XYZ file of C-alpha atoms in Angstrom:
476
model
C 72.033 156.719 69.886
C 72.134 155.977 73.798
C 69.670 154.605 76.003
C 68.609 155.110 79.369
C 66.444 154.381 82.398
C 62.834 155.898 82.586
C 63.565 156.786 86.305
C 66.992 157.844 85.957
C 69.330 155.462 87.692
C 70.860 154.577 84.427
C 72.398 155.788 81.172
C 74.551 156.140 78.104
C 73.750 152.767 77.430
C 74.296 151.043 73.858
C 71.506 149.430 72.102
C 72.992 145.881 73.028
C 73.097 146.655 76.570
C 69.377 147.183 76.327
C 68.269 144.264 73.821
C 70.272 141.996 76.375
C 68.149 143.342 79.050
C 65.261 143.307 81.151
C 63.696 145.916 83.531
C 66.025 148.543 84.005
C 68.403 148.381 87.464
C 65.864 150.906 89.051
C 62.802 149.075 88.011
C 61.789 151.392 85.226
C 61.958 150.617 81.479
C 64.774 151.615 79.104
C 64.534 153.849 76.720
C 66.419 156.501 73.890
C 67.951 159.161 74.774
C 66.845 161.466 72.303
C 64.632 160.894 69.583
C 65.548 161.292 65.727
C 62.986 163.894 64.227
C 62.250 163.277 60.403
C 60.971 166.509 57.901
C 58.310 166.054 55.600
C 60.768 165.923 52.996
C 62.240 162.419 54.410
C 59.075 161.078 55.165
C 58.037 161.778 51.704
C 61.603 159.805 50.524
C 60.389 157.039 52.626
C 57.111 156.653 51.368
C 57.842 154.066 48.777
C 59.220 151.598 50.837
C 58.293 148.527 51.698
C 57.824 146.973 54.763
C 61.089 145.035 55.588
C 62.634 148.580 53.829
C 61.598 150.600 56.379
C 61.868 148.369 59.472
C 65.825 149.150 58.200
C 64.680 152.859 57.946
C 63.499 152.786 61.548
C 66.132 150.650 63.578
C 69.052 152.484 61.420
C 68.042 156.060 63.774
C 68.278 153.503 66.314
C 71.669 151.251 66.284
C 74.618 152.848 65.457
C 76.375 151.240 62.538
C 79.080 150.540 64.956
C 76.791 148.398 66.731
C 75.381 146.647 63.461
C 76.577 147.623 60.027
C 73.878 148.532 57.528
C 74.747 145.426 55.143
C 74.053 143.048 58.407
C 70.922 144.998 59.516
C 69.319 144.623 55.957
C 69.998 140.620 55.615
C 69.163 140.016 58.978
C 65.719 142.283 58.774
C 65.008 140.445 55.210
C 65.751 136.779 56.644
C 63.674 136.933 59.716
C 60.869 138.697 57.469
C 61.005 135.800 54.894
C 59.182 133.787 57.094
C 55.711 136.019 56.513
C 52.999 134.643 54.638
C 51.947 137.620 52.284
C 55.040 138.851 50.150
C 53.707 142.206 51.559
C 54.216 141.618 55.407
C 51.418 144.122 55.999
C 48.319 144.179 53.879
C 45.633 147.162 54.181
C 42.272 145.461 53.322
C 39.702 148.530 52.510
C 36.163 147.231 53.227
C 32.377 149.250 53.194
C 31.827 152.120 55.177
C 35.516 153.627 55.182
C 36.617 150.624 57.576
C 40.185 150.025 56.524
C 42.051 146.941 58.173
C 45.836 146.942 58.799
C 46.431 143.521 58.640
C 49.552 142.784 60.885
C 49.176 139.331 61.408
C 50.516 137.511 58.339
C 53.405 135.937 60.242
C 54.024 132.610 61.508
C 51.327 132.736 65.059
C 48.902 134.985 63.015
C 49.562 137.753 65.174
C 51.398 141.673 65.259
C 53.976 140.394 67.830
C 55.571 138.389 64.888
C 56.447 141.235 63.275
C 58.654 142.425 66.135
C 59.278 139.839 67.420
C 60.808 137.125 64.629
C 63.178 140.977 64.112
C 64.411 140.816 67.477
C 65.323 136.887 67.694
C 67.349 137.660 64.645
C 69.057 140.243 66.326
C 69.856 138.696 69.721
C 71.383 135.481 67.232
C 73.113 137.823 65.764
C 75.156 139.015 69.030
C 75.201 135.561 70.221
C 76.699 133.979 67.218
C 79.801 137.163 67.747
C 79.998 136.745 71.396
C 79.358 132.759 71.759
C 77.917 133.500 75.377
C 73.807 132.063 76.609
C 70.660 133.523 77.595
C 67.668 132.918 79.354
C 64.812 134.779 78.098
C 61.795 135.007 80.293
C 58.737 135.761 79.054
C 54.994 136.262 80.652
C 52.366 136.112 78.375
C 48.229 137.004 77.759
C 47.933 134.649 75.157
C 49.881 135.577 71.662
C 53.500 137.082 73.033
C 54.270 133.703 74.126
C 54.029 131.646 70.916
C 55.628 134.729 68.902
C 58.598 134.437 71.290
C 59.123 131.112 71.247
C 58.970 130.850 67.467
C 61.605 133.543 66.714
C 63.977 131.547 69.116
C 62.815 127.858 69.333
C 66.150 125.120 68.453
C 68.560 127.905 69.001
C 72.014 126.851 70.049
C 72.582 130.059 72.894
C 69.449 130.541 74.024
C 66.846 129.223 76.240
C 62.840 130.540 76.905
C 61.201 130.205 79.958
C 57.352 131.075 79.451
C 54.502 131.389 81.883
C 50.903 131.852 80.726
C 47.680 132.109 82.161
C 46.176 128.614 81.418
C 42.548 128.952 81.033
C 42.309 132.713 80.106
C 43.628 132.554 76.918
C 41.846 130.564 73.929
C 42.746 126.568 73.865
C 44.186 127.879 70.285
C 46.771 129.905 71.742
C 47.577 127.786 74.562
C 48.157 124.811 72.112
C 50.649 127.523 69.825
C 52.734 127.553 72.892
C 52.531 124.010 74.502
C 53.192 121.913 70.784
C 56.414 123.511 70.863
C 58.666 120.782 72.348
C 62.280 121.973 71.148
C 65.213 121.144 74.145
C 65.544 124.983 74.918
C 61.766 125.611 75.253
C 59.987 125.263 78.770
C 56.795 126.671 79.427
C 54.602 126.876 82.755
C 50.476 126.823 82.623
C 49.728 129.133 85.542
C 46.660 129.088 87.680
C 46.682 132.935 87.519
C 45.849 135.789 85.453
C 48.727 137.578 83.567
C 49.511 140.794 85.933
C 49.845 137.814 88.508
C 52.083 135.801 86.518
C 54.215 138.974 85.986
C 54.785 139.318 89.304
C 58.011 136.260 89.663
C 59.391 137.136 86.553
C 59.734 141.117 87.762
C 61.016 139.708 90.808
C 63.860 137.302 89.398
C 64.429 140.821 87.483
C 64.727 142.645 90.386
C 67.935 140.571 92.065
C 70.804 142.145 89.581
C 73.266 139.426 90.859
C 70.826 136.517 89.987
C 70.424 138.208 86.632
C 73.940 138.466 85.991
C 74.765 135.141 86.456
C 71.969 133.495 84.338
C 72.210 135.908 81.653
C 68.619 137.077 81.729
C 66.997 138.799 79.418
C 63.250 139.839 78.965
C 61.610 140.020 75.030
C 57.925 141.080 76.097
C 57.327 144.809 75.612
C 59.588 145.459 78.487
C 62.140 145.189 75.871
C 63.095 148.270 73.802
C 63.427 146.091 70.638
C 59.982 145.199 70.580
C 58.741 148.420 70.626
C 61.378 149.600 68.539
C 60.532 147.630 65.691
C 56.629 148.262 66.061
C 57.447 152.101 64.787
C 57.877 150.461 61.418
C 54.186 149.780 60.814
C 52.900 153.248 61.908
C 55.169 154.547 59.138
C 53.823 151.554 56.957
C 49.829 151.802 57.473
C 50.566 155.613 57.542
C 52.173 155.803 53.667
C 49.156 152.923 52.723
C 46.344 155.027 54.128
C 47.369 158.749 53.165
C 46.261 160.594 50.471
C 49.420 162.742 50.290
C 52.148 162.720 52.519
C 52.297 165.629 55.410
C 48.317 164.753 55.893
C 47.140 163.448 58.977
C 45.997 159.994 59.406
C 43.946 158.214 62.536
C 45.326 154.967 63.489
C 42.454 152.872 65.982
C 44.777 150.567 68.137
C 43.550 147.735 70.332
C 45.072 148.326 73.253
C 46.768 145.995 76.063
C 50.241 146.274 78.071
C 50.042 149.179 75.514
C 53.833 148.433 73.808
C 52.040 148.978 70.546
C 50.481 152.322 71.316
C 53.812 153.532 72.497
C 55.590 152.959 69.398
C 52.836 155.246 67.693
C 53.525 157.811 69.960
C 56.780 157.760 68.948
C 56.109 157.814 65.641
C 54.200 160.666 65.887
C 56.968 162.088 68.063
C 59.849 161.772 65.190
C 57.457 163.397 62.979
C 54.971 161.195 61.686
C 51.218 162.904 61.213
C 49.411 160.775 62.879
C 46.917 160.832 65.756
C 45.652 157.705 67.382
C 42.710 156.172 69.730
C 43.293 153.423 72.490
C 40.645 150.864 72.407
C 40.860 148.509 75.179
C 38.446 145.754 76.244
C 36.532 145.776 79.881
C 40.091 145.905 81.610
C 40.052 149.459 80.834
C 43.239 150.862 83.238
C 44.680 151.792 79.671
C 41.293 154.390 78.836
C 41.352 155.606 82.355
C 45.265 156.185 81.875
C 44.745 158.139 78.697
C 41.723 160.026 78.716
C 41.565 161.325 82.141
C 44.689 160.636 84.026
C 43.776 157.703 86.109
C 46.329 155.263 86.445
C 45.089 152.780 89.047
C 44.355 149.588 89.966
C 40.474 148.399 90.015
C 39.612 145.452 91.043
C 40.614 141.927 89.346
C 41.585 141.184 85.793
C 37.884 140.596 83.866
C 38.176 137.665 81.517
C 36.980 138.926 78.308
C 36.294 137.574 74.674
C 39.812 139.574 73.519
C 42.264 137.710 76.189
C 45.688 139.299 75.103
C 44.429 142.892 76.607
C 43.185 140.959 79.853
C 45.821 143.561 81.370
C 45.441 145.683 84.926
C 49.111 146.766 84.579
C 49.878 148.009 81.195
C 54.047 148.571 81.948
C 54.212 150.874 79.097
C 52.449 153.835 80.365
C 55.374 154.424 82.234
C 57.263 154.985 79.064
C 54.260 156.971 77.617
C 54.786 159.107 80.948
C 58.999 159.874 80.105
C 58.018 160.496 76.375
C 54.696 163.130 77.793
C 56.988 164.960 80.262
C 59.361 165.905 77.825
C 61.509 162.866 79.225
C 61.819 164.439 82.633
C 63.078 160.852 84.647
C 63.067 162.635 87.804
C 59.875 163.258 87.455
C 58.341 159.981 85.907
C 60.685 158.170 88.811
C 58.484 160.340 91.558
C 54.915 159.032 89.465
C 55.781 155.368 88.868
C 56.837 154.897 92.777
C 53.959 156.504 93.865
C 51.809 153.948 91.616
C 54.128 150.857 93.344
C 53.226 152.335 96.656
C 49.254 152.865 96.487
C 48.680 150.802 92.826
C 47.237 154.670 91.868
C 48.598 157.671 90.419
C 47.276 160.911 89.046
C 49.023 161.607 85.769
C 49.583 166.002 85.732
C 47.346 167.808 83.724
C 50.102 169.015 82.347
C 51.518 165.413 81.108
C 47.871 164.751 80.051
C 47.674 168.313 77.845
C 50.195 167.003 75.843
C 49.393 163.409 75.584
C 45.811 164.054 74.304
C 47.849 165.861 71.402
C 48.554 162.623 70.168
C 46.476 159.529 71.739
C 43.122 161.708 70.813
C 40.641 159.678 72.244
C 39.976 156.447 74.119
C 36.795 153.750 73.670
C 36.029 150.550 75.726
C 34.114 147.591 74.317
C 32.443 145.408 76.145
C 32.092 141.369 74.899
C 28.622 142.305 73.635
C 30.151 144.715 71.365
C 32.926 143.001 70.244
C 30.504 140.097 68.825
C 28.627 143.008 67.669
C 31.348 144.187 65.759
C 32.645 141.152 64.357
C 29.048 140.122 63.477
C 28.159 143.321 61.690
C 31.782 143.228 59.679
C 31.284 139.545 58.144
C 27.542 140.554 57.340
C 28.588 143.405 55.425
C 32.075 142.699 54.091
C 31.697 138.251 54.453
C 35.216 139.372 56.159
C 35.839 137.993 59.860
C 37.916 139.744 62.323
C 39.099 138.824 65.357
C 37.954 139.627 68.890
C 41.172 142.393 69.508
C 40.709 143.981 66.278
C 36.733 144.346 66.789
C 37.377 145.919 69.941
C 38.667 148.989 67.865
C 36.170 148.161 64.927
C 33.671 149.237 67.414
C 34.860 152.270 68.008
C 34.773 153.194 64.554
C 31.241 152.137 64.316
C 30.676 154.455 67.277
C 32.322 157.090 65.078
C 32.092 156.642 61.834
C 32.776 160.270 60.515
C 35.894 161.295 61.442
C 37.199 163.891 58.824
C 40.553 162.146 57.964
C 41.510 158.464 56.917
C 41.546 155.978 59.330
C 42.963 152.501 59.472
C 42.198 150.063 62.359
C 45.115 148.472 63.443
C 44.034 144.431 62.967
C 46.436 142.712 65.743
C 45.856 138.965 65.318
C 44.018 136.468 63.046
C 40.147 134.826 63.522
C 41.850 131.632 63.466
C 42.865 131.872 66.902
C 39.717 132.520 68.481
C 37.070 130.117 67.332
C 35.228 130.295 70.051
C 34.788 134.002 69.438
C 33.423 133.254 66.054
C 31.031 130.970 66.719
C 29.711 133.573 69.716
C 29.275 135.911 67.131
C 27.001 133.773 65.142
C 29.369 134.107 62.225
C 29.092 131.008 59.654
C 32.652 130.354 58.940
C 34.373 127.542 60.501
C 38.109 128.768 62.058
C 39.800 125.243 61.763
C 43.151 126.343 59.929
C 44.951 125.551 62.722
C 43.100 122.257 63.965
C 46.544 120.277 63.303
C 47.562 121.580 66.499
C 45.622 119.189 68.506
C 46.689 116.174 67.319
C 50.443 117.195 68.462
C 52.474 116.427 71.260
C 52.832 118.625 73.747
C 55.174 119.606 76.920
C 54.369 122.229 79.873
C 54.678 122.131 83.794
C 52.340 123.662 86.116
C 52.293 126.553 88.439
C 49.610 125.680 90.940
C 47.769 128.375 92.874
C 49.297 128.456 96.598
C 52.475 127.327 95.515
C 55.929 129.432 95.747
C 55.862 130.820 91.974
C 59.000 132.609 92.102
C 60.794 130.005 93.904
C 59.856 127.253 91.146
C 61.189 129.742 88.546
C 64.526 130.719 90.519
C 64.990 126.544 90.204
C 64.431 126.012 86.602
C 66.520 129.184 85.932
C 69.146 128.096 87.777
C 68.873 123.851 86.671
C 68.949 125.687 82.881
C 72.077 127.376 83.702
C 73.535 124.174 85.386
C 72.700 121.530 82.092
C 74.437 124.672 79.974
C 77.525 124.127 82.386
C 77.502 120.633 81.899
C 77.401 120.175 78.406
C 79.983 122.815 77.896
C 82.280 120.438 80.442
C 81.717 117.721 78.008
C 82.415 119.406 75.234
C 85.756 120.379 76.301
């Protein structure tokens, strides 16, 4: 398996080259090659598995075992998984009125991005335990990437985080997951900003390939091919738990942000698996103009909302969504993404769209009054609570309740993290699982608004690079 750019400039790259990666050197995103195509007679041998079994399934068609053998892929997949609370991983909670939650949120922040996320930490250790060498992974966040990140590489001996987050646009909950982490390689920034504006130093310091170079920088939001790698695994999972045989279709409702998550269903459904899916996105809706009519453009300012991780006006991953929908034609996905840089608008082909709406059926935005509405009308009829993201495709399926196949609603984080949501939606449970957090220390800086953003990360970049330099002076 080789990788390359979305827009062309690069290829025949290994799978290392793009885990240790950002951006690509053209500005697009990397991605495979080709994709591995499975017959219903493998995805009926694969229907068994577990979850951690066919995480191994999926990045095996993915890393060549000269890259990883299969021994060292399986222990390091089981030893990052152990850390899950549910011997499961995944759970599939069926509730009243066909509603079926995917629960993907059992791991250590209560969220989905633990699931790729603690997978990829494990395998970046893995490379930097053979090649001794340090990184500097930079990482902007909407509220829950952040604290996944930083757990799957806090204390580690090569490798430093640098995280910015949008301080007072995501829940007090998240924030705190973040800022009680106080290990030596962990340094976060509270930005006065929203998250497309905090995105725009880090794709900067991406864009200069010398500064790169020398700081070994490396990106693990959904930029990163591992990431989305990984999140194939639990299409194929919810897919096996929701079917009735295997070769029928199944719906899969995903909330919707940077839309990482919704690309690794599409290709999923790509390699073979029967699946069809609907985006759900809150009031930033650039996502459901994207996908169900072709407009990819820029509106306005990002609308704080009650689901904060999908407070997105840039979802990156469309452009991958636009080399897998073009029948990867980079040429042609270079020509659309620099038109979108240009005039922050782009008209995806009707062609491109044809196909897409093969696989991303339909689209739904909810609006804050539905998602209480939704998360109300759940714990009255199931005493279940849900949290704001996952009720933001919950109302879609009480939009459309009849739908002819079984569905499963892709549940991306846990109530606990959004109290405030809970109580808004008049729902009589107290969320206070996680109320140790604010008796912790904590450590952050601050990016102020007016101030020089990407010069204040260039310096901590570089001062991390320099205390690496000294203590390897001392050493010898």
């Amino acid at each position: 398996m080789k990788y390359c750019s979305t827009r062309g400039l690069e290829s025949g790259l290994s799978f290392k080259d793009v885990l240790f990666a950002g951006y690509a050197k053209d500005g697009g995103l990397y991605v495979p090659e080709e994709l591995p195509k499975l017959t219903v007679e493998e995805l009926k041998a694969m229907a068994g598995t577990s979850y951690p079994g066919l995480v191994f399934e999926i990045a095996r068609k993915f890393i060549s075992e000269q890259e990883i053998s299969s021994m060292q892929l399986k222990d390091l997949i089981n030893n990052n998984i152990k850390k899950f609370k549910t011997p499961e991983v995944v759970e599939v909670k069926h509730l009243n009125g066909e509603l079926n939650i995917v629960e993907l949120f059992h791991g250590p922040t209560l969220a989905f991005k633990d699931l790729a996320l603690s997978v990829v930490g494990g395998l970046l250790n893995f490379y930097l335990k053979e090649s001794q060498q340090n990184i500097t992974i930079l990482v902007g966040t909407s509220g829950d990437t952040g604290s996944s990140a930083l757990m799957s590489v806090r204390g580690e001996e090569h490798t430093d985080i640098v995280v910015l987050l949008p301080h007072g646009r995501c829940t007090r909950i998240q924030e705190l997951q973040m800022t009680t982490i106080i290990d030596d390689n962990v340094h976060i920034y509270r930005v006065e900003g929203n998250s497309d504006e905090l995105d725009e130093p880090i794709k900067k310091c991406f864009q200069d390939e010398a500064f790169v170079a020398n700081h070994n920088l490396i990106s693990i939001n959904s930029i990163n091919w591992g990431r989305v790698m990984v999140q194939i695994a639990h299409y194929f999972y919810s897919y096996f738990r929701l079917c009735g045989q295997v070769g029928e279709a199944v719906q899969l409702v995903v909330p919707t942000g940077a839309a990482g998550n919704i690309t690794a269903g599409c290709i999923a459904q790509k390699m073979g698996l029967p699946i069809t899916m609907v985006a759900t996105v809150n009031t930033n809706d650039i996502a459901a103009r994207t996908l169900s009519c072709g407009d990819f453009s820029v509106k306005g300012d990002v609308v704080k909302s009650l689901a904060p991780a999908m407070d997105i006006q840039i979802p990156y991953n469309i452009e991958r969504l636009l080399y897998l929908f073009t029948d990867r034609d980079r040429e042609r996905v270079r020509c659309l993404m620099d038109e979108f840089e240009r005039e922050n608008r782009v008209r995806v082909p009707e062609d491109v769209m044809t196909s897409l709406k093969q696989t991303v059926v339909e689209t739904f935005v909810a609006s804050d009054a539905e998602i209480k509405s939704a998360m109300k009308r759940v714990y009255e009829e199931n005493k279940y609570v849900i949290c704001p993201h996952t009720a933001v495709a919950v109302a879609y399926h009480y939009h459309n309740e009849s739908v002819g196949v079984p569905r499963g609603i892709l549940a991306t984080a846990a109530p606990d993290k959004f109290p405030e949501a809970v109580t808004e939606s008049e729902i009589p449970v107290k969320m206070d699982s996680l109320k140790h957090l604010d008796t912790m220390p904590t450590k952050s800086m601050w990016m102020r608004k007016g101030e020089d953003w990407y010069g204040i990360l260039r310096t901590k970049i570089e001062e991390i690079t320099d205390t690496r330099k000294s203590k390897e002076i001392k050493k010898g």
